[in-house]
Amino acid sequence: MTGTQGFDKVLVANRGEIAVRVMRACEELGIETVAVYSEADKHGGHVRYADEAYNVGPARAADSYLDQDAIIEAAQKAGADAIHPGYGFLAENADFAAKVADAEGVTWVGPDSEAMESLGEKTKARKIMDGADVPIVPGTTDPVTESEEVTDFGDEYGYPVAIKAEGGGGGRGMKVVESADEAADQLQSAKREGEAYFSNDSVYLERYLENPRHIEVQIVADEHGNVRHLGERDCSLQRRHQKVIEEGPSPALSDDLREQIGEAARRGVRAADYTNAGTVEFLVEEDLDRDPEEPLGADANFYFLEVNTRIQVEHTVTEELTGIDIVKEQLRVAMGEEIGFSQDDVELTGHAMEFRINAENAANDFAPANKGSLETYDPPGGIGVRLDDALRQGDDIVTDYDSMIAKLIVHGSDRAECIARSRRALAEYGVEGVVTIIPFHRLMLTDDRFVDGTHTTKYLDEEADRSKFAEAQEKWGTGDASTGDGEESTEREFTVEVNGKRFEVSLEERGAPAIPTPNGGGGSGQMERPDVAEDDGTDEVVVEGDGETIEAEMQGTILSVNVAEGDEVTSGDVVCVLEAMKMENDVVADKGGTVSQVLVGEGDSVDMGDVLVVLE
């Protein structure tokens, strides 16, 4: 249903820092909050922050945060007026939005399901934007099913060609075809990712731009026909199509080009009958020979990329520039209110940057951590420094989902001050026990291309000096939590669940012996005991002989195994495909040899460092 009056209670269908971010906005508006959590997140910061919390299932996201019925049931049990999805998980799921809208007494905080569906389907979105006179990259508007369509497109527009999943985003479900002989394999890979992660194997084609900048425009639209854009963000610093530093305004755009892109975003959103917050993303062709002091002019090429029908990770940049609380605007629009400011009222003041604090090792190809405990967690402060997180010292990081554990946002009077202040803030950021990419961020703030603002989306993957990543990690980095000094300690934090609703009883004793595990027990109100390490009886994998081992470089799930014992492989051959961070990663042999052992199978979960295949 559509909200027509204020909310008393909002359920946030997400976890971590974005859940806390939404809850803070609710608290300032006098709205109570409800958290949902999986078994892996029962001690999570968003659970601590909320007024109420409900367990919605096991650690696996499909059984908890993606369980639509469980989320709606929790909202109705709690008496919540609305559901805010945050970003990720169900935030862009049109079916879920429709279910919430149909649920008795619950309002969806976001665009209606029809707008989500039309803009979430990339080919539909391209048609809408084309009709609104928004420039689009040359590409197909109908789904592609045969490799010949890919090669025909490449012959007409040139290689490389991008194959993109209809429901994808942020590089997920996208494959780049460099030549005709890659077309068939990359098409099937893109379709598999689309089916696996978006339940939609439809894909389309686009000309792959060689030197793109990633520019996105924040918009807010209400049910009364008002559409506002809040300026642009530059998200060009990416690794494997995943953003790591975002900033605004873009250092590459002239005022004329900025105005063109902003107005194109407004036209497209209005044509789609879109309401609530969203982001229209564009690719802008960079001129690699331009003077950093001379931004791209009004004649520069820019093309529509996609619409994100939700709040985004980097919305904080725009909030710092405009002083507008975008989450509050989402809630007000969902209540049926009219936007309270005009387009002329929107002014960008100064410069802002957001640094994603991921639990990753940039020196090891940004491999995510598979464990860690925050022995030290001492975030920075001072003027112009904002921290969005859900952490406290002593927390174990949860590795079942994505690797981002916090966001550092810095604002300055101009880009130079913002960079200087960011250097100071990152140097102050004290984290021990968990590997993070803070050293990488500190390095980037001394990198000539980034400081000049002439980098493209390909810079990190194809041009940056990766040896400097290792140097930065060695100089400023921290590793995983130590194994401890043998002292027994117990954190006696009990949780009682009655009909799925969470109640907490806390008793903390440092240096105390472990709580004994009771035999049997039961009952609907049984208290949860703290996790205790146990021997599950699983035999340890044994590597036979002294052959060459091929190990997992990150935590993930084996999608396919391409070799069998006795097979001959050469250097560069793909031995298996590992899914991590919702992306397919080829695991290749560094050396040739004969496969003597295959220690994994399709569907197996592996940790970083696990041996997958042995070669003799």
XYZ file of C-alpha atoms in Angstrom:
616
model
C 0.000 0.000 0.000
C 1.083 3.632 -0.373
C 1.774 5.548 2.814
C -0.402 8.605 3.453
C 0.645 9.421 7.002
C 3.645 9.203 9.245
C 5.250 5.920 10.253
C 5.469 4.768 13.871
C 7.747 1.780 13.260
C 9.991 0.743 10.343
C 11.576 -2.648 9.723
C 14.971 -2.481 8.007
C 15.398 -5.526 5.769
C 19.180 -5.445 5.780
C 22.238 -5.737 7.991
C 25.432 -3.961 9.014
C 26.190 -0.313 8.432
C 23.322 0.468 6.037
C 20.783 -0.929 8.509
C 22.196 1.284 11.251
C 22.253 4.246 8.834
C 18.524 3.845 8.147
C 17.754 3.348 11.831
C 19.532 6.584 12.731
C 17.352 8.506 10.274
C 14.270 6.843 11.745
C 15.288 7.742 15.284
C 15.704 11.401 14.336
C 12.186 11.317 12.887
C 10.794 9.718 16.054
C 10.198 6.360 14.371
C 10.889 3.061 16.169
C 13.014 0.468 14.365
C 12.961 -3.275 13.840
C 15.992 -5.339 12.825
C 16.083 -8.718 11.145
C 19.104 -10.950 11.458
C 20.502 -14.296 10.422
C 22.204 -16.751 12.750
C 25.562 -15.381 11.588
C 24.530 -11.845 12.625
C 22.971 -12.533 16.019
C 25.607 -10.311 17.655
C 25.593 -7.763 14.826
C 25.703 -4.020 15.362
C 22.385 -3.436 13.636
C 20.760 -5.843 16.085
C 22.238 -3.922 19.016
C 20.985 -0.625 17.618
C 17.366 -1.530 16.819
C 14.439 -1.256 19.223
C 13.391 -4.817 18.319
C 15.033 -7.679 16.438
C 13.753 -10.845 14.792
C 15.635 -13.942 13.679
C 14.728 -14.733 10.063
C 16.870 -17.806 9.406
C 20.304 -19.408 8.998
C 23.493 -17.693 7.833
C 22.888 -18.485 4.174
C 21.355 -15.336 2.699
C 18.839 -17.306 0.623
C 17.427 -18.707 3.868
C 17.343 -15.426 5.800
C 17.872 -11.984 4.281
C 16.437 -13.142 0.947
C 13.475 -14.977 2.503
C 10.683 -12.625 1.426
C 7.926 -14.277 3.454
C 10.023 -14.335 6.619
C 10.823 -10.611 6.284
C 7.183 -9.627 5.765
C 6.046 -11.925 8.583
C 8.557 -10.278 10.933
C 7.255 -6.829 9.952
C 3.681 -7.841 10.661
C 4.592 -9.522 13.967
C 6.374 -6.355 15.046
C 3.550 -4.108 13.912
C 5.859 -2.215 11.542
C 4.256 0.358 9.238
C 6.939 0.090 6.565
C 9.909 -1.892 5.251
C 13.110 -0.141 4.152
C 15.333 -2.513 2.139
C 18.657 -0.633 2.315
C 20.856 -1.774 -0.580
C 21.724 -5.267 -1.749
C 19.689 -8.351 -0.844
C 16.035 -7.581 -1.749
C 16.448 -3.843 -2.385
C 15.997 -4.114 -6.166
C 13.654 -7.086 -6.214
C 10.445 -5.948 -7.903
C 8.572 -9.076 -6.803
C 9.390 -8.346 -3.162
C 8.335 -4.709 -3.545
C 4.995 -5.907 -4.923
C 4.573 -8.389 -2.057
C 5.216 -5.676 0.506
C 2.801 -3.316 -1.238
C 0.122 -6.037 -1.120
C 0.778 -6.868 2.542
C -1.784 -5.577 5.008
C -0.611 -2.477 6.851
C 2.933 -2.348 5.431
C 4.409 0.310 3.107
C 7.377 -0.239 0.785
C 10.044 2.462 1.147
C 11.160 2.663 -2.457
C 9.864 2.946 -6.016
C 6.807 0.927 -6.983
C 7.382 -2.531 -8.392
C 6.458 -1.574 -11.973
C 9.098 1.165 -12.130
C 11.621 -1.165 -10.513
C 10.892 -3.853 -13.075
C 11.082 -1.564 -16.091
C 14.315 0.122 -14.995
C 15.828 -3.013 -13.459
C 15.565 -4.811 -16.797
C 18.449 -3.219 -18.649
C 16.976 -3.519 -22.137
C 13.697 -1.959 -21.007
C 15.607 0.805 -19.280
C 17.573 1.527 -22.461
C 14.338 1.879 -24.425
C 12.882 4.271 -21.839
C 16.028 6.395 -21.796
C 16.303 6.444 -25.562
C 12.729 7.674 -25.744
C 13.560 10.435 -23.240
C 16.461 11.615 -25.409
C 19.066 10.309 -22.974
C 22.213 9.156 -24.836
C 22.721 5.387 -24.713
C 25.733 3.242 -25.570
C 25.342 1.359 -28.875
C 23.869 -2.015 -27.984
C 20.968 -4.429 -28.260
C 17.493 -3.805 -26.915
C 16.396 -7.438 -27.097
C 17.875 -10.392 -25.202
C 20.774 -12.217 -26.872
C 20.776 -16.018 -26.946
C 23.291 -17.102 -29.600
C 27.044 -16.530 -29.837
C 26.605 -15.505 -33.480
C 24.721 -12.428 -32.287
C 27.760 -11.489 -30.209
C 30.186 -11.911 -33.107
C 27.891 -10.046 -35.495
C 27.734 -7.164 -33.018
C 31.525 -7.223 -32.673
C 31.946 -7.154 -36.434
C 29.687 -4.082 -36.672
C 30.854 -2.027 -33.691
C 34.279 -3.516 -32.975
C 35.741 -5.390 -30.015
C 35.718 -5.559 -27.070
C 32.002 -6.236 -26.544
C 30.324 -6.274 -23.139
C 27.774 -9.018 -22.403
C 25.570 -7.909 -19.499
C 22.987 -9.739 -17.427
C 19.545 -8.111 -17.435
C 19.348 -8.115 -13.647
C 23.015 -7.422 -13.030
C 24.848 -4.435 -11.669
C 28.224 -3.346 -10.338
C 29.982 -5.671 -12.777
C 28.086 -8.756 -11.622
C 26.869 -10.763 -14.562
C 29.077 -8.865 -17.017
C 31.631 -10.472 -19.302
C 33.943 -8.751 -21.762
C 34.549 -10.406 -25.148
C 37.915 -9.416 -26.592
C 37.629 -11.457 -29.794
C 35.202 -13.676 -31.711
C 36.628 -16.927 -30.357
C 35.672 -15.918 -26.790
C 32.032 -15.211 -27.635
C 30.489 -18.610 -26.866
C 32.235 -19.170 -23.514
C 31.653 -15.642 -22.253
C 28.005 -15.706 -23.300
C 27.380 -18.876 -21.315
C 29.290 -17.509 -18.318
C 27.238 -14.290 -18.273
C 24.001 -16.281 -18.548
C 25.068 -18.566 -15.658
C 25.842 -15.602 -13.409
C 22.555 -13.954 -14.325
C 20.586 -17.085 -13.466
C 22.539 -17.813 -10.288
C 22.400 -14.359 -8.747
C 19.418 -12.614 -10.308
C 17.186 -15.570 -11.327
C 17.290 -14.201 -14.874
C 19.617 -15.559 -17.549
C 18.698 -12.904 -20.140
C 21.665 -10.910 -21.385
C 22.229 -8.020 -23.769
C 25.195 -6.454 -25.574
C 26.897 -3.066 -25.439
C 29.918 -1.510 -27.054
C 32.630 -1.663 -24.420
C 34.117 1.793 -23.919
C 37.912 1.848 -23.788
C 38.438 4.826 -21.445
C 35.275 5.349 -19.421
C 34.638 7.349 -16.294
C 31.771 6.206 -14.092
C 29.521 9.172 -13.286
C 26.235 8.767 -11.443
C 23.479 11.222 -10.572
C 21.485 11.005 -7.342
C 17.785 11.677 -7.850
C 14.728 11.941 -5.600
C 11.176 11.920 -6.984
C 7.810 12.090 -5.233
C 4.256 11.035 -6.040
C 3.317 14.630 -6.923
C 5.421 14.830 -10.084
C 8.489 16.497 -8.563
C 11.886 15.187 -9.676
C 15.129 16.558 -8.249
C 18.739 15.670 -8.929
C 21.272 16.185 -6.172
C 24.392 16.416 -8.299
C 26.793 13.757 -9.462
C 29.309 11.388 -7.941
C 32.448 10.104 -9.638
C 32.935 6.383 -8.989
C 35.723 5.728 -11.485
C 38.190 4.156 -9.039
C 37.131 0.507 -9.261
C 38.611 -2.946 -9.093
C 36.866 -5.649 -11.087
C 33.952 -3.242 -11.616
C 33.478 -2.814 -7.864
C 33.817 0.721 -6.506
C 36.386 1.420 -3.790
C 36.555 5.230 -3.607
C 33.717 7.553 -4.626
C 33.767 11.327 -4.708
C 31.769 14.383 -5.672
C 31.664 16.577 -7.542
C 33.575 14.833 -10.312
C 37.024 16.359 -10.883
C 36.652 15.620 -14.609
C 33.430 17.474 -15.503
C 32.964 21.073 -16.541
C 29.893 22.864 -15.230
C 28.258 22.658 -18.674
C 28.764 18.898 -18.931
C 27.627 18.445 -15.315
C 24.368 20.261 -16.100
C 23.775 18.183 -19.244
C 24.184 14.908 -17.365
C 22.032 16.012 -14.433
C 19.168 17.097 -16.663
C 19.407 13.877 -18.699
C 18.959 11.940 -15.446
C 15.866 13.967 -14.550
C 14.323 13.404 -17.999
C 14.871 9.674 -17.837
C 13.455 9.284 -14.343
C 10.394 11.363 -15.200
C 9.770 9.266 -18.331
C 9.831 6.109 -16.210
C 7.244 7.447 -13.711
C 9.791 6.758 -11.003
C 9.331 7.759 -7.360
C 11.556 7.741 -4.268
C 15.363 7.803 -4.329
C 17.505 6.287 -7.075
C 20.673 6.751 -9.055
C 21.102 7.150 -12.797
C 24.526 5.927 -13.870
C 26.457 7.133 -16.912
C 29.718 6.372 -18.661
C 31.698 9.425 -19.790
C 34.509 9.038 -22.306
C 37.731 10.379 -20.813
C 40.350 12.160 -22.889
C 43.627 10.637 -21.724
C 45.599 13.530 -23.202
C 43.727 16.333 -21.473
C 45.336 18.679 -18.962
C 44.081 17.813 -15.432
C 43.322 21.511 -15.014
C 41.003 21.431 -18.040
C 37.852 19.395 -17.316
C 35.830 17.681 -20.013
C 33.653 20.127 -21.906
C 30.069 20.084 -23.114
C 31.061 18.203 -26.278
C 32.315 15.133 -24.362
C 30.451 11.876 -25.003
C 28.353 10.468 -22.175
C 26.039 7.455 -22.232
C 23.343 6.021 -19.990
C 24.498 2.899 -18.177
C 21.760 1.825 -15.762
C 19.427 2.934 -12.977
C 19.890 1.697 -9.430
C 16.374 1.668 -7.984
C 17.470 2.049 -4.356
C 19.730 3.931 -2.011
C 23.408 3.369 -2.841
C 26.491 2.722 -0.744
C 27.938 6.090 -1.739
C 24.827 8.197 -1.064
C 26.804 9.646 1.836
C 28.961 11.687 -0.558
C 25.899 13.540 -1.825
C 24.605 14.076 1.714
C 27.855 15.765 2.705
C 27.762 18.017 -0.378
C 24.108 19.040 -0.151
C 23.196 18.714 3.524
C 20.160 16.658 2.456
C 19.442 13.435 4.388
C 18.512 11.121 1.515
C 17.163 8.352 3.753
C 14.799 10.812 5.438
C 13.673 11.918 1.982
C 12.970 8.273 1.120
C 10.814 7.898 4.207
C 8.944 11.150 3.595
C 8.219 10.257 -0.030
C 6.965 6.829 1.078
C 4.658 8.615 3.531
C 3.163 10.464 0.568
C 4.763 13.820 1.295
C 5.918 16.286 -1.340
C 9.625 17.091 -1.736
C 10.249 20.240 0.262
C 12.949 21.837 -1.896
C 13.236 23.012 -5.495
C 15.947 22.121 -7.985
C 17.403 25.614 -7.585
C 17.672 25.024 -3.826
C 20.144 22.184 -4.404
C 23.706 23.449 -4.012
C 26.901 21.428 -3.829
C 29.281 22.798 -1.214
C 32.926 21.762 -1.157
C 34.175 18.282 -2.025
C 33.552 14.862 -0.451
C 35.039 11.382 -0.733
C 33.909 7.999 0.545
C 36.383 5.206 1.280
C 34.971 1.698 1.495
C 36.680 -0.004 4.417
C 36.668 -3.562 3.119
C 38.121 -6.536 4.946
C 40.349 -7.317 1.978
C 44.057 -7.563 1.246
C 44.799 -5.252 -1.675
C 48.283 -6.760 -1.950
C 46.714 -10.166 -2.622
C 44.413 -9.109 -5.478
C 41.898 -7.728 -2.953
C 41.223 -11.203 -1.555
C 38.563 -10.956 1.185
C 39.379 -12.027 4.731
C 37.847 -15.298 5.853
C 38.140 -14.543 9.561
C 39.164 -11.848 11.979
C 38.287 -10.164 15.242
C 38.569 -6.450 15.916
C 41.215 -6.514 18.625
C 41.509 -2.760 18.083
C 38.849 -0.599 16.490
C 39.579 3.114 16.835
C 37.931 5.144 14.044
C 39.026 8.698 13.228
C 37.195 11.913 14.062
C 37.500 15.651 13.739
C 35.971 18.246 11.463
C 34.674 16.944 8.145
C 34.981 13.244 9.116
C 32.012 10.852 9.139
C 32.015 7.121 9.914
C 29.149 4.830 8.893
C 29.585 1.442 10.531
C 27.948 -1.061 12.846
C 31.049 -2.204 14.691
C 32.626 -2.041 18.100
C 35.950 -3.234 19.433
C 35.961 -6.979 20.088
C 33.487 -7.859 17.335
C 34.204 -10.807 15.070
C 33.755 -9.915 11.422
C 31.027 -11.808 9.591
C 32.324 -13.249 6.315
C 29.094 -14.845 5.089
C 28.133 -11.792 3.013
C 30.162 -8.951 1.495
C 33.544 -7.725 2.693
C 32.677 -4.098 3.507
C 32.812 -3.446 7.244
C 32.598 0.353 7.332
C 32.614 3.548 5.272
C 34.783 6.609 5.921
C 33.375 9.818 4.443
C 35.440 13.000 4.395
C 34.316 16.517 3.432
C 36.474 19.554 2.694
C 36.105 23.040 1.267
C 37.652 21.846 -2.017
C 39.227 18.685 -3.437
C 42.721 19.547 -2.207
C 41.531 19.985 1.376
C 39.404 16.848 1.107
C 42.443 14.806 0.046
C 44.594 16.260 2.845
C 41.878 15.634 5.423
C 41.359 12.103 4.081
C 45.064 11.352 4.499
C 44.857 12.503 8.094
C 41.688 10.537 8.831
C 42.967 7.296 7.287
C 46.225 7.599 9.244
C 44.162 7.921 12.435
C 42.014 4.871 11.645
C 43.219 2.187 14.052
C 42.273 -1.390 13.175
C 44.062 -4.481 14.436
C 43.066 -8.117 14.074
C 41.428 -7.779 10.638
C 43.101 -7.128 7.305
C 41.625 -4.063 5.551
C 42.282 -1.921 2.490
C 43.078 1.167 4.553
C 46.734 0.976 3.360
C 45.486 0.926 -0.244
C 43.384 4.037 0.347
C 46.373 5.843 1.870
C 48.414 4.902 -1.184
C 45.759 6.173 -3.599
C 45.836 9.601 -1.962
C 49.455 9.892 -3.108
C 48.849 8.377 -6.561
C 49.422 10.896 -9.353
C 46.572 9.704 -11.578
C 44.037 9.732 -8.762
C 45.213 13.046 -7.339
C 45.074 14.558 -10.840
C 41.570 13.161 -11.320
C 42.376 11.639 -14.723
C 41.863 7.969 -13.801
C 39.297 5.750 -15.529
C 37.420 2.635 -14.421
C 40.252 0.522 -15.872
C 43.074 2.197 -13.994
C 43.355 -0.180 -11.033
C 42.946 -3.385 -13.029
C 45.109 -2.523 -16.021
C 47.506 0.340 -15.307
C 48.271 0.845 -11.609
C 51.603 -0.373 -10.237
C 50.482 -3.301 -8.113
C 53.855 -3.665 -6.435
C 53.016 -0.480 -4.562
C 49.944 -2.191 -3.088
C 52.229 -4.683 -1.358
C 54.528 -1.905 -0.161
C 51.581 -0.020 1.311
C 50.273 -3.157 3.014
C 53.699 -3.835 4.502
C 54.052 -0.238 5.705
C 50.585 0.446 7.085
C 48.669 -2.834 7.143
C 47.401 -5.170 9.830
C 46.673 -8.871 9.510
C 44.180 -11.369 10.846
C 43.511 -11.808 14.503
C 46.185 -13.620 16.477
C 45.511 -17.068 17.862
C 45.568 -15.701 21.408
C 47.712 -16.445 24.411
C 45.817 -19.476 25.643
C 43.794 -17.630 28.283
C 40.244 -18.914 28.523
C 37.582 -16.262 28.200
C 33.838 -16.308 27.871
C 31.491 -13.588 26.755
C 28.217 -14.594 28.363
C 25.717 -12.854 26.120
C 22.512 -14.827 25.986
C 19.683 -14.465 23.528
C 16.148 -15.588 24.156
C 13.837 -16.030 21.202
C 10.089 -16.315 21.685
C 8.133 -16.907 18.474
C 11.087 -15.578 16.524
C 11.360 -12.279 18.430
C 14.691 -11.521 20.039
C 15.215 -10.634 23.695
C 18.687 -10.243 25.214
C 20.170 -11.059 28.606
C 23.821 -10.079 28.974
C 26.463 -11.357 31.410
C 30.042 -10.712 30.402
C 32.984 -12.374 32.185
C 36.512 -11.997 30.903
C 38.905 -14.783 31.782
C 36.092 -17.102 32.809
C 35.998 -20.752 31.737
C 33.854 -21.757 28.795
C 30.194 -22.429 29.471
C 29.567 -26.175 29.456
C 27.313 -27.467 26.732
C 24.127 -28.976 28.153
C 22.872 -32.309 26.950
C 19.519 -32.245 25.255
C 17.170 -29.444 26.258
C 14.584 -27.662 24.236
C 11.478 -25.587 24.531
C 10.353 -22.556 22.560
C 12.045 -20.135 24.937
C 15.393 -21.940 25.219
C 18.345 -19.568 25.530
C 21.007 -19.688 22.855
C 24.443 -20.613 24.147
C 27.567 -18.918 22.827
C 29.256 -20.659 19.919
C 31.666 -23.345 21.115
C 34.290 -24.894 18.859
C 33.562 -28.573 18.426
C 35.016 -31.478 16.524
C 32.446 -32.254 13.849
C 34.137 -35.471 12.915
C 35.033 -34.290 9.431
C 38.270 -35.819 8.164
C 40.960 -33.311 7.294
C 41.796 -33.137 3.595
C 45.142 -34.844 2.991
C 47.414 -33.738 0.162
C 49.351 -36.742 -1.082
C 52.933 -36.508 -2.284
C 54.864 -33.306 -2.854
C 53.237 -32.057 -6.032
C 52.406 -28.499 -7.047
C 49.267 -27.307 -5.224
C 46.667 -24.940 -6.647
C 45.004 -23.079 -3.791
C 41.929 -20.887 -3.373
C 42.899 -17.228 -3.370
C 39.667 -16.237 -1.644
C 36.720 -17.653 0.222
C 33.899 -18.837 -2.021
C 31.949 -21.673 -3.602
C 33.113 -24.019 -6.362
C 30.830 -23.568 -9.383
C 32.516 -26.114 -11.631
C 35.559 -28.393 -11.762
C 37.176 -28.566 -15.196
C 39.778 -31.295 -14.613
C 39.947 -34.882 -13.387
C 42.750 -37.030 -12.009
C 45.153 -38.002 -14.784
C 44.426 -34.960 -16.964
C 47.339 -33.054 -18.461
C 47.222 -29.270 -17.950
C 49.447 -26.456 -19.121
C 50.185 -23.076 -17.589
C 47.120 -20.836 -17.825
C 44.565 -23.665 -18.074
C 41.395 -23.163 -15.996
C 41.112 -25.998 -13.469
C 37.914 -24.823 -11.757
C 35.597 -21.832 -11.378
C 35.193 -20.240 -7.971
C 32.311 -17.924 -7.060
C 33.237 -15.189 -4.596
C 31.641 -11.807 -3.982
C 28.929 -12.810 -6.488
C 31.498 -13.026 -9.284
C 32.872 -16.010 -11.207
C 36.645 -16.322 -10.876
C 38.717 -18.685 -13.011
C 41.277 -20.656 -11.008
C 44.217 -21.315 -13.328
C 47.323 -23.438 -13.204
C 50.549 -21.436 -12.890
C 52.559 -24.420 -14.136
C 51.900 -27.435 -16.318
C 51.637 -31.003 -15.092
C 49.443 -34.029 -14.515
C 46.484 -33.772 -12.137
C 47.157 -36.168 -9.266
C 44.387 -35.040 -6.914
C 41.135 -33.098 -7.179
C 40.108 -32.148 -3.654
C 36.901 -30.236 -4.346
C 33.620 -30.759 -6.138
C 30.855 -28.592 -7.514
C 29.028 -26.752 -4.734
C 31.825 -27.094 -2.158
C 32.606 -24.090 0.044
C 36.295 -23.271 0.356
C 38.379 -20.865 2.410
C 41.310 -18.812 1.228
C 44.381 -21.068 1.111
C 42.485 -24.341 0.738
C 44.112 -26.748 -1.712
C 41.856 -27.376 -4.689
C 43.982 -29.384 -7.119
C 47.403 -31.055 -6.947
C 49.696 -31.397 -9.966
C 52.629 -33.760 -10.414
